[in-house]
Amino acid sequence: MASTLAKTSRSIVRAVLSKEQAEGVGARVRRSIGRPELRNHDPFLMLDEFNVDNKGGFPDHPHRGFETVTYMLEGQFQHEDFAGHKGTIGPGDLQWMTAGRGIVHSEMPVKSNTRAHGLQLWINLPREHKMCEPQYQELLDKEIPRATPEEGIMVKVIAGKSHGVESKIYTRTPTMYLDYKMDKNKTVEQCIPSSYTGFIYMLKGTIFVGDDEFEGKAHHTLTFSEDGKDTIKITTKDEDAHFVVIAGEPLKEPIVQHGPFVMNSQDEIYETFVDYQSAQNGFERARHWKSTIATQ
Ligand code: FJE
Ligand code: FE
């Protein structure tokens, strides 16, 4: 009886290592969600841990139908879009961009810095929000609330809530995004809505997850069981650990992706090509636009 009562945590159903690959222009990414073994982890489309030196980046490119969430770990990144929205994000800062009906932008490291390191998550939008007006939600490191379940466990609450602390990021697709730093020899239980799919992406150290203590190491994605349980138990042993917990409500809608365009049908993808090429229906400003940051 006691043993069945103790089995409250979700478990890890798979662990996948992300090796570095080339992406963008001269950039290196470790692709988590979106790699062949981890396709369409509804509602998530992609998670990249990126490393870009001052010669590389992600010059002028479009998006439609989803959100890009950029979270910086080290260094500085500049962005500029076709509507004149421009800025720099540094270590610990967050840019939550809803592309909606259309954004064309450029994402480049600040040239004087040697390395920009961070995470970019792509979250799919539900049908009724795919063509919404683009929106940015930007938070500096110091504006992101922290939870400390106990000494030696620090959680930055990027989206959703943890241990009574709630983020003010508005999510059109219900999403939880937590940045955990745990000292060695700690245990924490994190609530996760039972309908959410989720995973952990490991940045540093080793953790042991669930009642059977599945071992997870740096650069691995650990996907959660979908068993209706509403917590995940995480333990550290002889190493400190740094990881993100990402979970969300699956949309359960058809996904047709063509690179940076993610819609519900092939027809909508064709319409998107036409809209982008003829600069209409959200891409008006794409005509003749060139960023100033992609070419120094
Ligand atoms: C993109 C190829 C790309 N991962 N991580 C194709 F590289 C991209 C793209 C990114 C990206 C940008 C940042 Cl800042 C961080 C990334 C892929 O921009 F959108 C397509 N379609
Ligand atoms: Fe982009």
mmCIF file of N, CA and C in Angstrom, residues 8-139:
data_model
loop_
_atom_site.group_PDB
_atom_site.id
_atom_site.type_symbol
_atom_site.label_atom_id
_atom_site.label_comp_id
_atom_site.label_asym_id
_atom_site.label_seq_id
_atom_site.Cartn_x
_atom_site.Cartn_y
_atom_site.Cartn_z
ATOM 1 N N THR A 8 4.008 8.789 -7.039
ATOM 2 C CA THR A 8 3.215 9.946 -7.426
ATOM 3 C C THR A 8 3.829 10.724 -8.571
ATOM 4 N N SER A 9 5.117 10.497 -8.822
ATOM 5 C CA SER A 9 5.821 11.319 -9.801
ATOM 6 C C SER A 9 5.656 10.773 -11.209
ATOM 7 N N ARG A 10 5.633 11.676 -12.168
ATOM 8 C CA ARG A 10 5.780 11.239 -13.546
ATOM 9 C C ARG A 10 7.156 10.592 -13.676
ATOM 10 N N SER A 11 7.334 9.796 -14.714
ATOM 11 C CA SER A 11 8.642 9.171 -14.936
ATOM 12 C C SER A 11 9.205 9.646 -16.273
ATOM 13 N N ILE A 12 10.445 9.245 -16.529
ATOM 14 C CA ILE A 12 11.099 9.613 -17.801
ATOM 15 C C ILE A 12 10.933 8.450 -18.764
ATOM 16 N N VAL A 13 10.378 8.730 -19.941
ATOM 17 C CA VAL A 13 10.180 7.649 -20.907
ATOM 18 C C VAL A 13 11.319 7.536 -21.908
ATOM 19 N N ARG A 14 12.033 8.645 -22.146
ATOM 20 C CA ARG A 14 13.235 8.529 -22.967
ATOM 21 C C ARG A 14 14.216 9.655 -22.710
ATOM 22 N N ALA A 15 15.490 9.358 -23.013
ATOM 23 C CA ALA A 15 16.545 10.362 -22.894
ATOM 24 C C ALA A 15 17.272 10.404 -24.219
ATOM 25 N N VAL A 16 17.419 11.606 -24.768
ATOM 26 C CA VAL A 16 18.063 11.753 -26.074
ATOM 27 C C VAL A 16 19.167 12.802 -25.957
ATOM 28 N N LEU A 17 20.360 12.446 -26.436
ATOM 29 C CA LEU A 17 21.496 13.373 -26.407
ATOM 30 C C LEU A 17 21.447 14.299 -27.617
ATOM 31 N N SER A 18 21.688 15.590 -27.395
ATOM 32 C CA SER A 18 21.784 16.545 -28.501
ATOM 33 C C SER A 18 23.243 16.868 -28.758
ATOM 34 N N LYS A 19 23.730 16.438 -29.924
ATOM 35 C CA LYS A 19 25.088 16.798 -30.336
ATOM 36 C C LYS A 19 25.025 18.093 -31.110
ATOM 37 N N GLU A 20 26.148 18.799 -31.179
ATOM 38 C CA GLU A 20 26.158 20.066 -31.908
ATOM 39 C C GLU A 20 26.015 19.859 -33.406
ATOM 40 N N GLN A 21 25.264 20.767 -34.057
ATOM 41 C CA GLN A 21 25.142 20.769 -35.513
ATOM 42 C C GLN A 21 25.191 22.211 -35.997
ATOM 43 N N ALA A 22 25.483 22.385 -37.286
ATOM 44 C CA ALA A 22 25.535 23.738 -37.849
ATOM 45 C C ALA A 22 24.120 24.224 -38.122
ATOM 46 N N GLU A 23 23.884 25.536 -37.898
ATOM 47 C CA GLU A 23 22.571 26.119 -38.175
ATOM 48 C C GLU A 23 22.760 27.602 -38.450
ATOM 49 N N GLY A 24 21.769 28.222 -39.115
ATOM 50 C CA GLY A 24 21.889 29.646 -39.410
ATOM 51 C C GLY A 24 23.159 29.907 -40.205
ATOM 52 N N VAL A 25 23.841 31.017 -39.871
ATOM 53 C CA VAL A 25 25.107 31.354 -40.537
ATOM 54 C C VAL A 25 26.218 31.253 -39.493
ATOM 55 N N GLY A 26 27.034 30.228 -39.625
ATOM 56 C CA GLY A 26 28.156 30.073 -38.696
ATOM 57 C C GLY A 26 27.760 29.846 -37.248
ATOM 58 N N ALA A 27 26.529 29.401 -37.002
ATOM 59 C CA ALA A 27 26.093 29.149 -35.632
ATOM 60 C C ALA A 27 26.122 27.642 -35.363
ATOM 61 N N ARG A 28 26.225 27.279 -34.096
ATOM 62 C CA ARG A 28 26.185 25.880 -33.688
ATOM 63 C C ARG A 28 25.003 25.715 -32.750
ATOM 64 N N VAL A 29 24.209 24.669 -32.972
ATOM 65 C CA VAL A 29 23.096 24.412 -32.052
ATOM 66 C C VAL A 29 23.096 22.962 -31.612
ATOM 67 N N ARG A 30 22.658 22.769 -30.373
ATOM 68 C CA ARG A 30 22.286 21.429 -29.920
ATOM 69 C C ARG A 30 20.769 21.402 -29.992
ATOM 70 N N ARG A 31 20.224 20.648 -30.934
ATOM 71 C CA ARG A 31 18.767 20.596 -31.104
ATOM 72 C C ARG A 31 18.191 19.530 -30.193
ATOM 73 N N SER A 32 17.230 19.949 -29.392
ATOM 74 C CA SER A 32 16.527 19.034 -28.479
ATOM 75 C C SER A 32 15.224 18.647 -29.176
ATOM 76 N N ILE A 33 14.114 19.281 -28.832
ATOM 77 C CA ILE A 33 12.866 19.052 -29.561
ATOM 78 C C ILE A 33 13.093 19.490 -31.008
ATOM 79 N N GLY A 34 12.570 18.707 -31.968
ATOM 80 C CA GLY A 34 12.734 19.044 -33.383
ATOM 81 C C GLY A 34 13.753 18.160 -34.074
ATOM 82 N N ARG A 35 14.616 17.471 -33.277
ATOM 83 C CA ARG A 35 15.536 16.540 -33.913
ATOM 84 C C ARG A 35 14.735 15.281 -34.295
ATOM 85 N N PRO A 36 15.261 14.433 -35.196
ATOM 86 C CA PRO A 36 14.455 13.305 -35.689
ATOM 87 C C PRO A 36 13.817 12.455 -34.580
ATOM 88 N N GLU A 37 14.549 12.203 -33.504
ATOM 89 C CA GLU A 37 13.987 11.370 -32.427
ATOM 90 C C GLU A 37 12.959 12.114 -31.574
ATOM 91 N N LEU A 38 12.923 13.429 -31.694
ATOM 92 C CA LEU A 38 12.027 14.238 -30.844
ATOM 93 C C LEU A 38 11.229 15.235 -31.692
ATOM 94 N N ARG A 39 10.551 14.708 -32.707
ATOM 95 C CA ARG A 39 9.725 15.538 -33.593
ATOM 96 C C ARG A 39 8.407 15.880 -32.917
ATOM 97 N N ASN A 40 7.950 17.107 -33.162
ATOM 98 C CA ASN A 40 6.588 17.491 -32.756
ATOM 99 C C ASN A 40 6.160 16.996 -31.378
ATOM 100 N N HIS A 41 6.809 17.525 -30.403
ATOM 101 C CA HIS A 41 6.451 17.235 -29.018
ATOM 102 C C HIS A 41 5.343 18.227 -28.663
ATOM 103 N N ASP A 42 4.162 18.045 -29.286
ATOM 104 C CA ASP A 42 3.007 18.935 -29.188
ATOM 105 C C ASP A 42 2.848 19.449 -27.743
ATOM 106 N N PRO A 43 2.813 20.788 -27.521
ATOM 107 C CA PRO A 43 2.748 21.915 -28.444
ATOM 108 C C PRO A 43 4.131 22.480 -28.857
ATOM 109 N N PHE A 44 5.218 21.781 -28.578
ATOM 110 C CA PHE A 44 6.547 22.345 -28.854
ATOM 111 C C PHE A 44 7.069 21.858 -30.200
ATOM 112 N N LEU A 45 7.660 22.768 -30.954
ATOM 113 C CA LEU A 45 8.154 22.464 -32.296
ATOM 114 C C LEU A 45 9.658 22.307 -32.320
ATOM 115 N N MET A 46 10.346 23.090 -31.500
ATOM 116 C CA MET A 46 11.810 23.084 -31.530
ATOM 117 C C MET A 46 12.359 23.629 -30.210
ATOM 118 N N LEU A 47 13.483 23.070 -29.766
ATOM 119 C CA LEU A 47 14.288 23.708 -28.714
ATOM 120 C C LEU A 47 15.739 23.591 -29.145
ATOM 121 N N ASP A 48 16.399 24.726 -29.287
ATOM 122 C CA ASP A 48 17.817 24.742 -29.641
ATOM 123 C C ASP A 48 18.611 25.384 -28.515
ATOM 124 N N GLU A 49 19.706 24.725 -28.111
ATOM 125 C CA GLU A 49 20.706 25.385 -27.267
ATOM 126 C C GLU A 49 21.726 25.933 -28.253
ATOM 127 N N PHE A 50 21.769 27.263 -28.406
ATOM 128 C CA PHE A 50 22.632 27.833 -29.448
ATOM 129 C C PHE A 50 23.914 28.422 -28.872
ATOM 130 N N ASN A 51 24.936 28.347 -29.704
ATOM 131 C CA ASN A 51 26.244 28.934 -29.419
ATOM 132 C C ASN A 51 26.666 29.656 -30.675
ATOM 133 N N VAL A 52 26.796 30.950 -30.585
ATOM 134 C CA VAL A 52 27.114 31.729 -31.776
ATOM 135 C C VAL A 52 28.297 32.618 -31.449
ATOM 136 N N ASP A 53 29.311 32.609 -32.321
ATOM 137 C CA ASP A 53 30.411 33.545 -32.093
ATOM 138 C C ASP A 53 30.126 34.830 -32.856
ATOM 139 N N ASN A 54 31.034 35.810 -32.752
ATOM 140 C CA ASN A 54 30.700 37.135 -33.303
ATOM 141 C C ASN A 54 30.741 37.203 -34.834
ATOM 142 N N LYS A 55 31.003 36.089 -35.478
ATOM 143 C CA LYS A 55 30.941 36.091 -36.947
ATOM 144 C C LYS A 55 29.645 35.457 -37.463
ATOM 145 N N GLY A 56 28.900 34.800 -36.570
ATOM 146 C CA GLY A 56 27.711 34.078 -37.019
ATOM 147 C C GLY A 56 26.417 34.765 -36.627
ATOM 148 N N GLY A 57 25.311 34.029 -36.788
ATOM 149 C CA GLY A 57 24.012 34.554 -36.384
ATOM 150 C C GLY A 57 22.878 34.031 -37.232
ATOM 151 N N PHE A 58 21.716 34.656 -37.064
ATOM 152 C CA PHE A 58 20.512 34.256 -37.784
ATOM 153 C C PHE A 58 19.970 35.489 -38.499
ATOM 154 N N PRO A 59 20.587 35.823 -39.670
ATOM 155 C CA PRO A 59 20.179 37.029 -40.403
ATOM 156 C C PRO A 59 18.748 36.925 -40.938
ATOM 157 N N ASP A 60 18.272 38.028 -41.515
ATOM 158 C CA ASP A 60 16.885 38.245 -41.947
ATOM 159 C C ASP A 60 16.125 36.967 -42.367
ATOM 160 N N HIS A 61 15.085 36.645 -41.601
ATOM 161 C CA HIS A 61 14.239 35.482 -41.912
ATOM 162 C C HIS A 61 12.841 35.711 -41.342
ATOM 163 N N PRO A 62 11.821 35.050 -41.948
ATOM 164 C CA PRO A 62 10.440 35.259 -41.510
ATOM 165 C C PRO A 62 9.954 34.184 -40.525
ATOM 166 N N HIS A 63 8.822 34.447 -39.895
ATOM 167 C CA HIS A 63 8.104 33.451 -39.076
ATOM 168 C C HIS A 63 6.607 33.684 -39.232
ATOM 169 N N ARG A 64 5.834 32.623 -39.179
ATOM 170 C CA ARG A 64 4.366 32.737 -39.069
ATOM 171 C C ARG A 64 3.798 31.509 -38.353
ATOM 172 N N GLY A 65 2.817 31.752 -37.477
ATOM 173 C CA GLY A 65 2.006 30.666 -36.929
ATOM 174 C C GLY A 65 2.453 30.097 -35.599
ATOM 175 N N PHE A 66 3.522 30.660 -35.010
ATOM 176 C CA PHE A 66 3.998 30.124 -33.721
ATOM 177 C C PHE A 66 4.730 31.210 -32.941
ATOM 178 N N GLU A 67 5.315 30.836 -31.804
ATOM 179 C CA GLU A 67 6.043 31.773 -30.952
ATOM 180 C C GLU A 67 7.496 31.335 -30.847
ATOM 181 N N THR A 68 8.421 32.289 -30.791
ATOM 182 C CA THR A 68 9.813 31.955 -30.502
ATOM 183 C C THR A 68 10.150 32.574 -29.136
ATOM 184 N N VAL A 69 10.741 31.752 -28.275
ATOM 185 C CA VAL A 69 11.081 32.205 -26.921
ATOM 186 C C VAL A 69 12.593 32.093 -26.770
ATOM 187 N N THR A 70 13.259 33.240 -26.662
ATOM 188 C CA THR A 70 14.719 33.257 -26.587
ATOM 189 C C THR A 70 15.133 33.602 -25.159
ATOM 190 N N TYR A 71 15.926 32.731 -24.574
ATOM 191 C CA TYR A 71 16.363 32.898 -23.187
ATOM 192 C C TYR A 71 17.886 32.845 -23.189
ATOM 193 N N MET A 72 18.505 33.962 -22.818
ATOM 194 C CA MET A 72 19.965 34.049 -22.894
ATOM 195 C C MET A 72 20.615 33.454 -21.649
ATOM 196 N N LEU A 73 21.710 32.734 -21.864
ATOM 197 C CA LEU A 73 22.478 32.186 -20.744
ATOM 198 C C LEU A 73 23.773 32.961 -20.567
ATOM 199 N N GLU A 74 24.450 33.248 -21.669
ATOM 200 C CA GLU A 74 25.709 34.003 -21.627
ATOM 201 C C GLU A 74 25.799 34.882 -22.865
ATOM 202 N N GLY A 75 26.484 35.997 -22.741
ATOM 203 C CA GLY A 75 26.704 36.875 -23.886
ATOM 204 C C GLY A 75 25.467 37.698 -24.209
ATOM 205 N N GLN A 76 25.508 38.382 -25.342
ATOM 206 C CA GLN A 76 24.421 39.287 -25.701
ATOM 207 C C GLN A 76 23.972 39.073 -27.129
ATOM 208 N N PHE A 77 22.689 39.198 -27.329
ATOM 209 C CA PHE A 77 22.078 39.006 -28.632
ATOM 210 C C PHE A 77 21.290 40.243 -29.007
ATOM 211 N N GLN A 78 21.412 40.644 -30.280
ATOM 212 C CA GLN A 78 20.620 41.762 -30.780
ATOM 213 C C GLN A 78 19.523 41.221 -31.667
ATOM 214 N N HIS A 79 18.408 41.942 -31.711
ATOM 215 C CA HIS A 79 17.352 41.570 -32.644
ATOM 216 C C HIS A 79 16.776 42.837 -33.235
ATOM 217 N N GLU A 80 16.284 42.691 -34.446
ATOM 218 C CA GLU A 80 15.670 43.821 -35.138
ATOM 219 C C GLU A 80 14.627 43.246 -36.078
ATOM 220 N N ASP A 81 13.402 43.830 -36.079
ATOM 221 C CA ASP A 81 12.404 43.310 -37.014
ATOM 222 C C ASP A 81 11.953 44.363 -38.018
ATOM 223 N N PHE A 82 11.131 43.910 -38.949
ATOM 224 C CA PHE A 82 10.708 44.756 -40.073
ATOM 225 C C PHE A 82 9.740 45.862 -39.671
ATOM 226 N N ALA A 83 9.306 45.861 -38.402
ATOM 227 C CA ALA A 83 8.437 46.940 -37.928
ATOM 228 C C ALA A 83 9.244 47.946 -37.102
ATOM 229 N N GLY A 84 10.553 47.780 -37.061
ATOM 230 C CA GLY A 84 11.397 48.717 -36.319
ATOM 231 C C GLY A 84 11.617 48.339 -34.866
ATOM 232 N N HIS A 85 11.083 47.187 -34.464
ATOM 233 C CA HIS A 85 11.308 46.733 -33.090
ATOM 234 C C HIS A 85 12.738 46.207 -32.989
ATOM 235 N N LYS A 86 13.496 46.733 -32.028
ATOM 236 C CA LYS A 86 14.921 46.474 -31.973
ATOM 237 C C LYS A 86 15.377 46.439 -30.522
ATOM 238 N N GLY A 87 16.360 45.622 -30.201
ATOM 239 C CA GLY A 87 16.867 45.609 -28.827
ATOM 240 C C GLY A 87 17.984 44.613 -28.640
ATOM 241 N N THR A 88 18.474 44.567 -27.393
ATOM 242 C CA THR A 88 19.560 43.661 -27.030
ATOM 243 C C THR A 88 19.127 42.888 -25.798
ATOM 244 N N ILE A 89 19.365 41.575 -25.785
ATOM 245 C CA ILE A 89 19.110 40.801 -24.569
ATOM 246 C C ILE A 89 20.407 40.185 -24.069
ATOM 247 N N GLY A 90 20.599 40.255 -22.762
ATOM 248 C CA GLY A 90 21.825 39.771 -22.131
ATOM 249 C C GLY A 90 21.556 38.571 -21.234
ATOM 250 N N PRO A 91 22.563 38.139 -20.479
ATOM 251 C CA PRO A 91 22.449 36.929 -19.665
ATOM 252 C C PRO A 91 21.226 36.942 -18.735
ATOM 253 N N GLY A 92 20.416 35.906 -18.832
ATOM 254 C CA GLY A 92 19.247 35.772 -17.967
ATOM 255 C C GLY A 92 18.006 36.460 -18.492
ATOM 256 N N ASP A 93 18.140 37.251 -19.567
ATOM 257 C CA ASP A 93 16.989 37.990 -20.108
ATOM 258 C C ASP A 93 16.168 37.090 -21.036
ATOM 259 N N LEU A 94 14.923 37.523 -21.233
ATOM 260 C CA LEU A 94 13.950 36.727 -21.982
ATOM 261 C C LEU A 94 13.269 37.557 -23.052
ATOM 262 N N GLN A 95 13.135 36.984 -24.249
ATOM 263 C CA GLN A 95 12.264 37.576 -25.269
ATOM 264 C C GLN A 95 11.240 36.525 -25.690
ATOM 265 N N TRP A 96 9.965 36.833 -25.420
ATOM 266 C CA TRP A 96 8.877 35.924 -25.794
ATOM 267 C C TRP A 96 8.186 36.570 -26.985
ATOM 268 N N MET A 97 8.440 36.065 -28.180
ATOM 269 C CA MET A 97 7.923 36.688 -29.401
ATOM 270 C C MET A 97 6.799 35.843 -29.994
ATOM 271 N N THR A 98 5.633 36.452 -30.123
ATOM 272 C CA THR A 98 4.521 35.803 -30.811
ATOM 273 C C THR A 98 4.571 36.280 -32.254
ATOM 274 N N ALA A 99 4.981 35.403 -33.174
ATOM 275 C CA ALA A 99 5.088 35.817 -34.576
ATOM 276 C C ALA A 99 3.695 36.059 -35.151
ATOM 277 N N GLY A 100 2.712 35.237 -34.754
ATOM 278 C CA GLY A 100 1.355 35.388 -35.278
ATOM 279 C C GLY A 100 1.366 35.398 -36.798
ATOM 280 N N ARG A 101 0.655 36.386 -37.394
ATOM 281 C CA ARG A 101 0.506 36.397 -38.866
ATOM 282 C C ARG A 101 1.793 36.705 -39.619
ATOM 283 N N GLY A 102 2.770 37.287 -38.928
ATOM 284 C CA GLY A 102 4.030 37.471 -39.625
ATOM 285 C C GLY A 102 5.019 38.401 -38.952
ATOM 286 N N ILE A 103 6.247 37.918 -38.895
ATOM 287 C CA ILE A 103 7.397 38.721 -38.450
ATOM 288 C C ILE A 103 8.535 38.390 -39.417
ATOM 289 N N VAL A 104 9.294 39.404 -39.783
ATOM 290 C CA VAL A 104 10.586 39.165 -40.434
ATOM 291 C C VAL A 104 11.608 39.847 -39.535
ATOM 292 N N HIS A 105 12.613 39.118 -39.136
ATOM 293 C CA HIS A 105 13.594 39.707 -38.219
ATOM 294 C C HIS A 105 14.986 39.112 -38.406
ATOM 295 N N SER A 106 15.910 39.692 -37.653
ATOM 296 C CA SER A 106 17.285 39.261 -37.661
ATOM 297 C C SER A 106 17.713 39.088 -36.203
ATOM 298 N N GLU A 107 18.437 37.993 -35.915
ATOM 299 C CA GLU A 107 18.894 37.715 -34.545
ATOM 300 C C GLU A 107 20.399 37.464 -34.621
ATOM 301 N N MET A 108 21.171 38.403 -34.060
ATOM 302 C CA MET A 108 22.630 38.359 -34.218
ATOM 303 C C MET A 108 23.324 38.643 -32.877
ATOM 304 N N PRO A 109 24.447 37.983 -32.607
ATOM 305 C CA PRO A 109 25.181 38.313 -31.387
ATOM 306 C C PRO A 109 25.758 39.725 -31.470
ATOM 307 N N VAL A 110 25.960 40.354 -30.319
ATOM 308 C CA VAL A 110 26.618 41.661 -30.281
ATOM 309 C C VAL A 110 28.083 41.436 -30.637
ATOM 310 N N LYS A 111 28.556 42.204 -31.625
ATOM 311 C CA LYS A 111 29.852 41.898 -32.241
ATOM 312 C C LYS A 111 31.041 41.944 -31.289
ATOM 313 N N SER A 112 30.964 42.807 -30.280
ATOM 314 C CA SER A 112 32.108 42.945 -29.379
ATOM 315 C C SER A 112 32.215 41.756 -28.414
ATOM 316 N N ASN A 113 31.116 41.020 -28.260
ATOM 317 C CA ASN A 113 31.168 39.860 -27.371
ATOM 318 C C ASN A 113 31.722 38.658 -28.119
ATOM 319 N N THR A 114 32.359 37.754 -27.414
ATOM 320 C CA THR A 114 32.950 36.622 -28.103
ATOM 321 C C THR A 114 31.930 35.518 -28.351
ATOM 322 N N ARG A 115 30.935 35.346 -27.492
ATOM 323 C CA ARG A 115 30.063 34.191 -27.615
ATOM 324 C C ARG A 115 28.678 34.531 -27.081
ATOM 325 N N ALA A 116 27.665 34.124 -27.816
ATOM 326 C CA ALA A 116 26.301 34.229 -27.317
ATOM 327 C C ALA A 116 25.772 32.811 -27.149
ATOM 328 N N HIS A 117 25.277 32.517 -25.964
ATOM 329 C CA HIS A 117 24.834 31.163 -25.612
ATOM 330 C C HIS A 117 23.450 31.267 -24.997
ATOM 331 N N GLY A 118 22.519 30.478 -25.497
ATOM 332 C CA GLY A 118 21.170 30.537 -24.934
ATOM 333 C C GLY A 118 20.291 29.427 -25.459
ATOM 334 N N LEU A 119 18.995 29.579 -25.181
ATOM 335 C CA LEU A 119 18.004 28.596 -25.608
ATOM 336 C C LEU A 119 16.948 29.296 -26.447
ATOM 337 N N GLN A 120 16.563 28.669 -27.548
ATOM 338 C CA GLN A 120 15.400 29.177 -28.270
ATOM 339 C C GLN A 120 14.380 28.054 -28.414
ATOM 340 N N LEU A 121 13.176 28.340 -27.888
ATOM 341 C CA LEU A 121 12.060 27.388 -27.899
ATOM 342 C C LEU A 121 11.018 27.877 -28.896
ATOM 343 N N TRP A 122 10.496 26.987 -29.721
ATOM 344 C CA TRP A 122 9.382 27.324 -30.617
ATOM 345 C C TRP A 122 8.124 26.638 -30.092
ATOM 346 N N ILE A 123 7.119 27.456 -29.799
ATOM 347 C CA ILE A 123 5.839 26.937 -29.291
ATOM 348 C C ILE A 123 4.780 27.139 -30.365
ATOM 349 N N ASN A 124 4.071 26.080 -30.711
ATOM 350 C CA ASN A 124 3.027 26.196 -31.720
ATOM 351 C C ASN A 124 1.863 27.022 -31.166
ATOM 352 N N LEU A 125 1.142 27.691 -32.064
ATOM 353 C CA LEU A 125 -0.039 28.456 -31.669
ATOM 354 C C LEU A 125 -1.289 27.689 -32.080
ATOM 355 N N PRO A 126 -2.336 27.761 -31.255
ATOM 356 C CA PRO A 126 -3.596 27.135 -31.650
ATOM 357 C C PRO A 126 -4.186 27.861 -32.863
ATOM 358 N N ARG A 127 -4.946 27.131 -33.651
ATOM 359 C CA ARG A 127 -5.564 27.634 -34.882
ATOM 360 C C ARG A 127 -6.073 29.068 -34.743
ATOM 361 N N GLU A 128 -6.779 29.359 -33.661
ATOM 362 C CA GLU A 128 -7.416 30.686 -33.539
ATOM 363 C C GLU A 128 -6.410 31.808 -33.263
ATOM 364 N N HIS A 129 -5.160 31.474 -32.960
ATOM 365 C CA HIS A 129 -4.159 32.519 -32.703
ATOM 366 C C HIS A 129 -3.066 32.597 -33.769
ATOM 367 N N LYS A 130 -3.102 31.690 -34.748
ATOM 368 C CA LYS A 130 -1.998 31.651 -35.722
ATOM 369 C C LYS A 130 -1.839 32.954 -36.495
ATOM 370 N N MET A 131 -2.973 33.626 -36.765
ATOM 371 C CA MET A 131 -2.916 34.857 -37.553
ATOM 372 C C MET A 131 -3.118 36.097 -36.667
ATOM 373 N N CYS A 132 -2.784 35.983 -35.373
ATOM 374 C CA CYS A 132 -2.936 37.141 -34.475
ATOM 375 C C CYS A 132 -1.869 38.192 -34.796
ATOM 376 N N GLU A 133 -2.067 39.386 -34.274
ATOM 377 C CA GLU A 133 -1.054 40.442 -34.419
ATOM 378 C C GLU A 133 0.217 39.995 -33.692
ATOM 379 N N PRO A 134 1.385 40.253 -34.260
ATOM 380 C CA PRO A 134 2.630 39.912 -33.567
ATOM 381 C C PRO A 134 2.718 40.648 -32.222
ATOM 382 N N GLN A 135 3.368 40.009 -31.254
ATOM 383 C CA GLN A 135 3.525 40.630 -29.934
ATOM 384 C C GLN A 135 4.870 40.229 -29.332
ATOM 385 N N TYR A 136 5.474 41.170 -28.618
ATOM 386 C CA TYR A 136 6.692 40.862 -27.869
ATOM 387 C C TYR A 136 6.409 40.994 -26.386
ATOM 388 N N GLN A 137 6.914 40.041 -25.602
ATOM 389 C CA GLN A 137 6.930 40.191 -24.146
ATOM 390 C C GLN A 137 8.400 40.027 -23.767
ATOM 391 N N GLU A 138 8.968 41.090 -23.208
ATOM 392 C CA GLU A 138 10.394 41.050 -22.910
ATOM 393 C C GLU A 138 10.617 41.291 -21.427
ATOM 394 N N LEU A 139 11.411 40.443 -20.818
ATOM 395 C CA LEU A 139 11.721 40.585 -19.393
ATOM 396 C C LEU A 139 13.228 40.531 -19.195
#
